[in-house]
């Protein structure tokens, strides 16, 4: 197993629900350490840049509007197999498909709506390569701590 880092974002719906601490607790219980962290209201430009790979997708505009609808909590997490471990904690992209006990099943607003999966509580890098890109997008190297 390899020590990895991944980027995690608690999206505006979960920040509004006041469950930052509960979500951090899940990371810690799973052996993931917070090695960088900040709350931020993303600009439209920042959100568009972060999700640039989805620019041509039909849900892009709505996703960006949702991501700038309130502050988000951004963190880099470190641990054994951090990328996959974090994805497992999050659950499926569509909260309606997320397994019971996952963050998305328990906290996502979209779990209550049939037609949108934007408000799915959290973002997590989907590969080690993207994790490095996404961490660098939000944190200068000096703001990420070896723990
Ligand atoms: P992920 O967040 O599970 O990695 P991505 O494919 O990276 O999923 O999609 C980015 C985000 O776009 C999703 O988390 C979700 O908020 C939003 N989204 C809205 N509609 C869709 C859709 O139809 N498919 C995938 N993602 C969607």
XYZ file of N, CA and C and ligand atoms in Angstrom:
468
model
N 0.846 -1.205 0.000
C 0.000 0.000 0.000
C 0.877 1.249 0.000
N 0.377 2.266 -0.637
C 1.181 3.481 -0.787
C 0.554 4.642 -0.024
N 1.427 5.467 0.546
C 0.973 6.693 1.192
C 0.644 7.700 0.088
N -0.601 8.146 0.072
C -1.061 9.046 -1.000
C -1.690 10.303 -0.414
N -1.852 11.283 -1.301
C -2.636 12.470 -0.954
C -3.753 12.630 -1.975
N -4.883 13.154 -1.514
C -6.014 13.394 -2.411
C -6.674 14.715 -2.056
N -7.380 15.298 -3.024
C -8.095 16.547 -2.738
C -9.565 16.255 -2.443
N -10.035 16.861 -1.382
C -11.429 16.715 -0.948
C -12.060 18.100 -0.875
N -13.298 18.204 -1.362
C -14.056 19.446 -1.186
C -15.402 19.105 -0.548
N -15.710 19.771 0.561
C -17.065 19.688 1.116
C -17.856 20.790 0.422
N -18.853 20.380 -0.372
C -19.570 21.294 -1.276
C -20.559 22.171 -0.501
N -21.096 23.216 -1.161
C -21.945 24.178 -0.438
C -23.142 23.580 0.292
N -23.720 22.505 -0.238
C -24.893 21.916 0.444
C -24.510 21.360 1.810
N -23.368 20.666 1.882
C -22.948 20.058 3.156
C -22.416 21.114 4.124
N -21.741 22.156 3.588
C -21.301 23.251 4.468
C -22.535 23.910 5.097
N -23.579 24.136 4.276
C -24.801 24.770 4.776
C -25.489 23.910 5.832
N -25.339 22.600 5.724
C -25.957 21.700 6.709
C -25.169 21.612 8.004
N -24.011 22.272 8.056
C -23.197 22.298 9.284
C -22.691 20.912 9.668
N -22.206 20.164 8.657
C -21.692 18.819 8.944
C -20.207 18.684 8.588
N -19.475 19.808 8.579
C -18.032 19.755 8.295
C -17.348 18.823 9.300
N -17.649 19.009 10.561
C -17.007 18.206 11.610
C -17.329 16.719 11.476
N -18.576 16.417 11.171
C -18.959 15.006 11.019
C -18.217 14.362 9.856
N -18.032 15.136 8.779
C -17.335 14.594 7.613
C -15.839 14.444 7.926
N -15.250 15.442 8.586
C -13.835 15.324 8.986
C -13.641 14.098 9.891
N -14.603 13.860 10.760
C -14.515 12.722 11.673
C -14.460 11.398 10.894
N -15.222 11.326 9.812
C -15.188 10.107 8.987
C -13.809 9.922 8.345
N -13.222 11.045 7.894
C -11.873 10.952 7.314
C -10.905 10.407 8.364
N -10.961 10.986 9.547
C -10.004 10.618 10.600
C -10.192 9.170 11.038
N -11.451 8.734 11.166
C -11.695 7.345 11.587
C -11.208 6.355 10.539
N -11.158 6.804 9.274
C -10.695 5.930 8.195
C -9.171 5.999 8.033
N -8.504 6.760 8.890
C -7.042 6.840 8.823
C -6.514 7.897 7.880
N -7.383 8.810 7.448
C -6.926 9.907 6.584
C -6.643 11.135 7.448
N -5.496 11.764 7.191
C -5.115 12.962 7.944
C -5.326 14.204 7.097
N -5.872 15.264 7.698
C -5.978 16.549 7.013
C -4.591 17.185 7.015
N -4.035 17.435 5.818
C -2.684 18.021 5.744
C -2.703 19.436 5.158
N -3.878 19.889 4.737
C -4.087 21.277 4.299
C -5.585 21.519 4.356
N -5.990 22.762 4.628
C -7.427 23.006 4.792
C -7.740 24.490 4.683
N -8.827 24.811 3.987
C -9.316 26.198 4.003
C -10.774 26.264 3.554
N -11.492 27.252 4.123
C -12.841 27.540 3.650
C -12.735 28.643 2.612
N -13.537 28.525 1.542
C -13.405 29.498 0.464
C -14.712 29.636 -0.305
N -15.044 30.863 -0.643
C -16.125 31.123 -1.592
C -15.466 31.165 -2.967
N -15.723 30.167 -3.803
C -15.081 30.116 -5.119
C -15.663 31.179 -6.038
N -14.802 31.775 -6.853
C -15.285 32.641 -7.920
C -15.759 31.743 -9.069
N -16.543 32.339 -9.973
C -17.010 31.569 -11.137
C -15.816 31.042 -11.932
N -14.823 31.891 -12.080
C -13.621 31.520 -12.843
C -12.885 30.340 -12.181
N -12.778 30.379 -10.855
C -12.104 29.283 -10.138
C -12.868 27.969 -10.300
N -14.205 28.037 -10.169
C -15.009 26.815 -10.292
C -14.944 26.275 -11.719
N -15.010 27.164 -12.694
C -14.919 26.723 -14.103
C -13.561 26.096 -14.382
N -12.522 26.676 -13.832
C -11.169 26.133 -14.036
C -11.015 24.777 -13.379
N -11.578 24.641 -12.187
C -11.454 23.373 -11.463
C -12.159 22.249 -12.225
N -13.333 22.545 -12.774
C -14.121 21.525 -13.475
C -13.946 21.603 -14.992
N -12.816 22.133 -15.448
C -12.601 22.357 -16.886
C -12.801 21.085 -17.718
N -12.481 19.911 -17.161
C -12.649 18.669 -17.945
C -14.119 18.430 -18.302
N -15.024 19.037 -17.537
C -16.456 18.834 -17.789
C -17.071 19.958 -18.628
N -16.232 20.855 -19.171
C -16.734 22.070 -19.828
C -17.780 21.803 -20.902
N -17.630 20.701 -21.620
C -18.564 20.405 -22.727
C -19.788 19.609 -22.270
N -19.818 19.212 -21.005
C -20.926 18.369 -20.531
C -22.168 19.223 -20.278
N -23.358 18.632 -20.476
C -24.605 19.406 -20.319
C -24.811 19.950 -18.900
N -24.204 19.288 -17.905
C -24.414 19.719 -16.521
C -23.401 20.754 -16.050
N -22.480 21.193 -16.945
C -21.376 22.060 -16.518
C -21.848 23.379 -15.899
N -22.733 24.093 -16.582
C -23.158 25.414 -16.089
C -23.852 25.301 -14.733
N -24.727 24.307 -14.599
C -25.446 24.132 -13.335
C -24.481 23.736 -12.216
N -23.499 22.909 -12.561
C -22.509 22.478 -11.566
C -21.717 23.680 -11.046
N -21.283 24.543 -11.976
C -20.522 25.737 -11.584
C -21.386 26.654 -10.720
N -22.629 26.878 -11.129
C -23.529 27.739 -10.333
C -23.703 27.178 -8.927
N -23.858 25.858 -8.843
C -23.999 25.238 -7.527
C -22.731 25.418 -6.696
N -21.578 25.217 -7.310
C -20.314 25.266 -6.552
C -19.983 26.661 -6.032
N -20.588 27.698 -6.661
C -20.328 29.070 -6.184
C -21.516 29.610 -5.368
N -22.459 28.722 -5.043
C -23.674 29.178 -4.339
C -23.422 29.443 -2.851
N -22.272 29.049 -2.347
C -21.919 29.269 -0.948
C -20.495 28.823 -0.735
N -19.935 29.081 0.455
C -18.549 28.669 0.693
C -18.379 27.150 0.667
N -17.200 26.723 0.279
C -16.850 25.301 0.327
C -15.680 25.127 1.287
N -15.490 23.911 1.751
C -14.358 23.577 2.620
C -13.434 22.676 1.806
N -12.210 23.131 1.631
C -11.274 22.408 0.757
C -10.149 21.829 1.613
N -9.835 20.530 1.411
C -8.748 19.953 2.175
C -7.964 18.940 1.357
N -6.677 18.841 1.686
C -5.859 17.751 1.178
C -5.808 16.704 2.280
N -6.024 15.443 1.898
C -6.021 14.325 2.850
C -4.864 13.399 2.518
N -4.246 12.869 3.556
C -3.108 11.973 3.366
C -3.343 10.662 4.102
N -2.955 9.565 3.466
C -3.074 8.265 4.120
C -2.777 7.146 3.144
N -2.786 5.911 3.654
C -2.596 4.756 2.785
C -3.761 4.691 1.796
N -3.449 4.568 0.529
C -4.495 4.466 -0.511
C -5.531 5.576 -0.397
N -5.083 6.790 -0.144
C -5.995 7.900 0.167
C -7.011 8.157 -0.945
N -6.613 8.045 -2.204
C -7.521 8.382 -3.308
C -8.736 7.447 -3.289
N -8.488 6.152 -3.279
C -9.578 5.179 -3.309
C -10.355 5.151 -1.990
N -9.623 5.256 -0.889
C -10.276 5.248 0.424
C -11.278 6.397 0.534
N -10.851 7.575 0.050
C -11.724 8.753 0.100
C -12.932 8.562 -0.815
N -12.713 8.007 -2.013
C -13.834 7.748 -2.935
C -14.831 6.771 -2.297
N -14.315 5.770 -1.587
C -15.204 4.811 -0.914
C -16.034 5.497 0.169
N -15.404 6.402 0.923
C -16.136 7.118 1.975
C -17.226 8.002 1.378
N -16.949 8.591 0.173
C -17.912 9.506 -0.463
C -19.146 8.769 -0.964
N -18.980 7.616 -1.583
C -20.093 6.910 -2.215
C -20.280 7.347 -3.655
N -21.260 6.762 -4.331
C -21.478 6.994 -5.764
C -21.804 8.457 -6.053
N -21.438 8.911 -7.272
C -21.640 10.309 -7.686
C -23.088 10.735 -7.486
N -24.016 9.887 -7.941
C -25.437 10.181 -7.727
C -25.834 9.696 -6.316
N -26.202 10.628 -5.438
C -26.502 10.230 -4.052
C -27.573 9.152 -3.943
N -28.460 9.080 -4.944
C -29.513 8.056 -4.888
C -28.919 6.650 -5.051
N -27.721 6.595 -5.671
C -27.058 5.303 -5.861
C -26.009 5.021 -4.786
N -25.786 6.009 -3.911
C -24.719 5.867 -2.914
C -25.128 4.880 -1.824
N -24.199 4.016 -1.449
C -24.483 2.991 -0.437
C -24.777 3.637 0.919
N -25.666 3.009 1.692
C -25.953 3.525 3.038
C -24.661 3.652 3.846
N -24.580 4.741 4.603
C -23.384 4.941 5.423
C -22.298 5.750 4.749
N -22.447 5.995 3.434
C -21.466 6.845 2.767
C -21.844 8.317 2.974
N -20.871 9.199 2.763
C -21.098 10.631 2.994
C -22.223 11.147 2.109
N -22.217 10.753 0.835
C -23.254 11.248 -0.076
C -24.635 10.721 0.302
N -24.734 9.469 0.687
C -26.038 8.931 1.092
C -26.553 9.667 2.325
N -25.659 10.020 3.226
C -26.092 10.581 4.506
C -26.293 12.096 4.473
N -25.541 12.819 3.622
C -25.544 14.273 3.733
C -25.927 15.043 2.465
N -26.031 14.370 1.295
C -26.236 15.116 0.060
C -27.658 15.635 -0.078
N -27.788 16.890 -0.501
C -29.105 17.470 -0.773
C -29.779 16.773 -1.946
N -28.990 16.414 -2.965
C -29.589 15.828 -4.168
C -30.250 14.492 -3.883
N -29.938 13.883 -2.745
C -30.620 12.644 -2.387
C -32.127 12.875 -2.304
N -32.507 14.145 -2.105
C -33.931 14.477 -1.968
C -34.582 14.860 -3.298
N -33.779 15.006 -4.354
C -34.320 15.484 -5.628
C -34.097 14.459 -6.723
N -35.054 14.354 -7.641
C -34.960 13.340 -8.681
C -34.111 13.787 -9.865
N -34.022 15.096 -10.123
C -33.517 15.549 -11.416
C -32.114 16.153 -11.396
N -31.461 16.262 -10.253
C -30.133 16.863 -10.231
C -29.214 16.083 -9.309
N -27.949 15.935 -9.743
C -27.004 15.274 -8.844
C -25.838 16.201 -8.518
N -26.028 17.511 -8.743
C -24.945 18.459 -8.442
C -24.665 18.527 -6.949
N -25.729 18.632 -6.168
C -25.571 18.860 -4.731
C -25.306 17.534 -4.030
N -24.128 16.970 -4.300
C -23.827 15.641 -3.749
C -22.767 15.698 -2.650
N -22.731 16.813 -1.930
C -22.021 16.952 -0.642
C -20.502 17.053 -0.711
N -19.873 16.241 -1.565
C -18.407 16.203 -1.559
C -17.830 15.967 -2.945
N -16.596 16.428 -3.108
C -15.785 16.097 -4.276
C -14.553 15.349 -3.797
N -14.088 14.406 -4.590
C -12.813 13.749 -4.298
C -12.088 13.435 -5.581
N -10.768 13.617 -5.575
C -9.969 13.310 -6.768
C -10.223 11.859 -7.189
N -10.203 11.618 -8.520
C -10.493 10.266 -9.006
C -9.242 9.475 -9.388
N -8.064 10.099 -9.281
C -6.818 9.376 -9.561
C -5.681 10.098 -8.848
N -4.567 9.397 -8.691
C -3.404 10.000 -8.028
C -2.875 11.176 -8.851
N -2.919 11.003 -10.167
C -2.449 12.068 -11.064
C -3.318 13.322 -10.908
N -4.644 13.142 -10.923
C -5.535 14.296 -10.754
C -5.448 14.881 -9.348
N -5.175 14.032 -8.360
C -5.046 14.523 -6.984
C -3.923 15.558 -6.901
N -2.794 15.270 -7.522
C -1.662 16.203 -7.475
C -2.026 17.524 -8.163
N -2.724 17.428 -9.293
C -3.138 18.628 -10.028
C -4.130 19.440 -9.200
N -5.103 18.750 -8.605
C -6.170 19.439 -7.849
C -5.651 20.040 -6.546
N -4.741 19.345 -5.868
C -4.163 19.914 -4.637
C -3.403 21.192 -4.988
N -2.619 21.131 -6.065
C -1.836 22.306 -6.478
C -2.736 23.451 -6.948
N -3.950 23.116 -7.411
C -4.887 24.150 -7.877
C -5.297 25.055 -6.716
N -5.413 24.480 -5.532
C -5.897 25.251 -4.378
C -4.834 25.572 -3.328
N -3.755 24.783 -3.271
C -2.788 24.989 -2.192
C -1.363 25.128 -2.745
N -0.671 26.214 -2.383
C 0.763 26.243 -2.669
C 1.435 25.141 -1.850
N 2.532 24.601 -2.349
C 3.190 23.458 -1.689
C 3.508 23.759 -0.233
N 3.793 25.014 0.078
C 4.151 25.382 1.453
C 2.950 25.320 2.407
N 1.733 25.223 1.875
C 0.540 25.134 2.733
C 0.065 23.689 2.924
N 0.829 22.726 2.415
C 0.500 21.321 2.605
C 1.555 20.740 3.546
N 1.090 20.163 4.661
C 2.000 19.767 5.735
C 2.202 18.272 5.782
N 3.463 17.856 5.921
C 3.766 16.440 6.155
C 3.414 16.150 7.598
N 2.616 15.110 7.851
C 2.201 14.822 9.228
C 2.474 13.359 9.564
P -17.357 12.715 -8.989
O -17.598 14.015 -8.242
O -18.065 11.553 -8.343
O -15.910 12.465 -9.284
P -17.563 13.703 -11.714
O -17.766 12.802 -12.879
O -16.195 14.284 -11.493
O -18.062 12.928 -10.398
O -18.629 14.888 -11.850
C -18.442 16.110 -11.254
C -19.707 16.556 -10.599
O -20.650 16.971 -11.587
C -20.447 15.523 -9.792
O -19.906 15.336 -8.509
C -21.845 16.139 -9.706
O -21.879 17.129 -8.676
C -21.975 16.894 -11.041
N -22.908 16.269 -11.978
C -24.104 16.755 -12.331
N -24.713 16.006 -13.225
C -23.889 14.994 -13.471
C -24.015 13.842 -14.347
O -24.984 13.649 -15.060
N -22.950 12.976 -14.316
C -21.841 13.192 -13.524
N -21.723 14.259 -12.707
C -22.744 15.159 -12.664
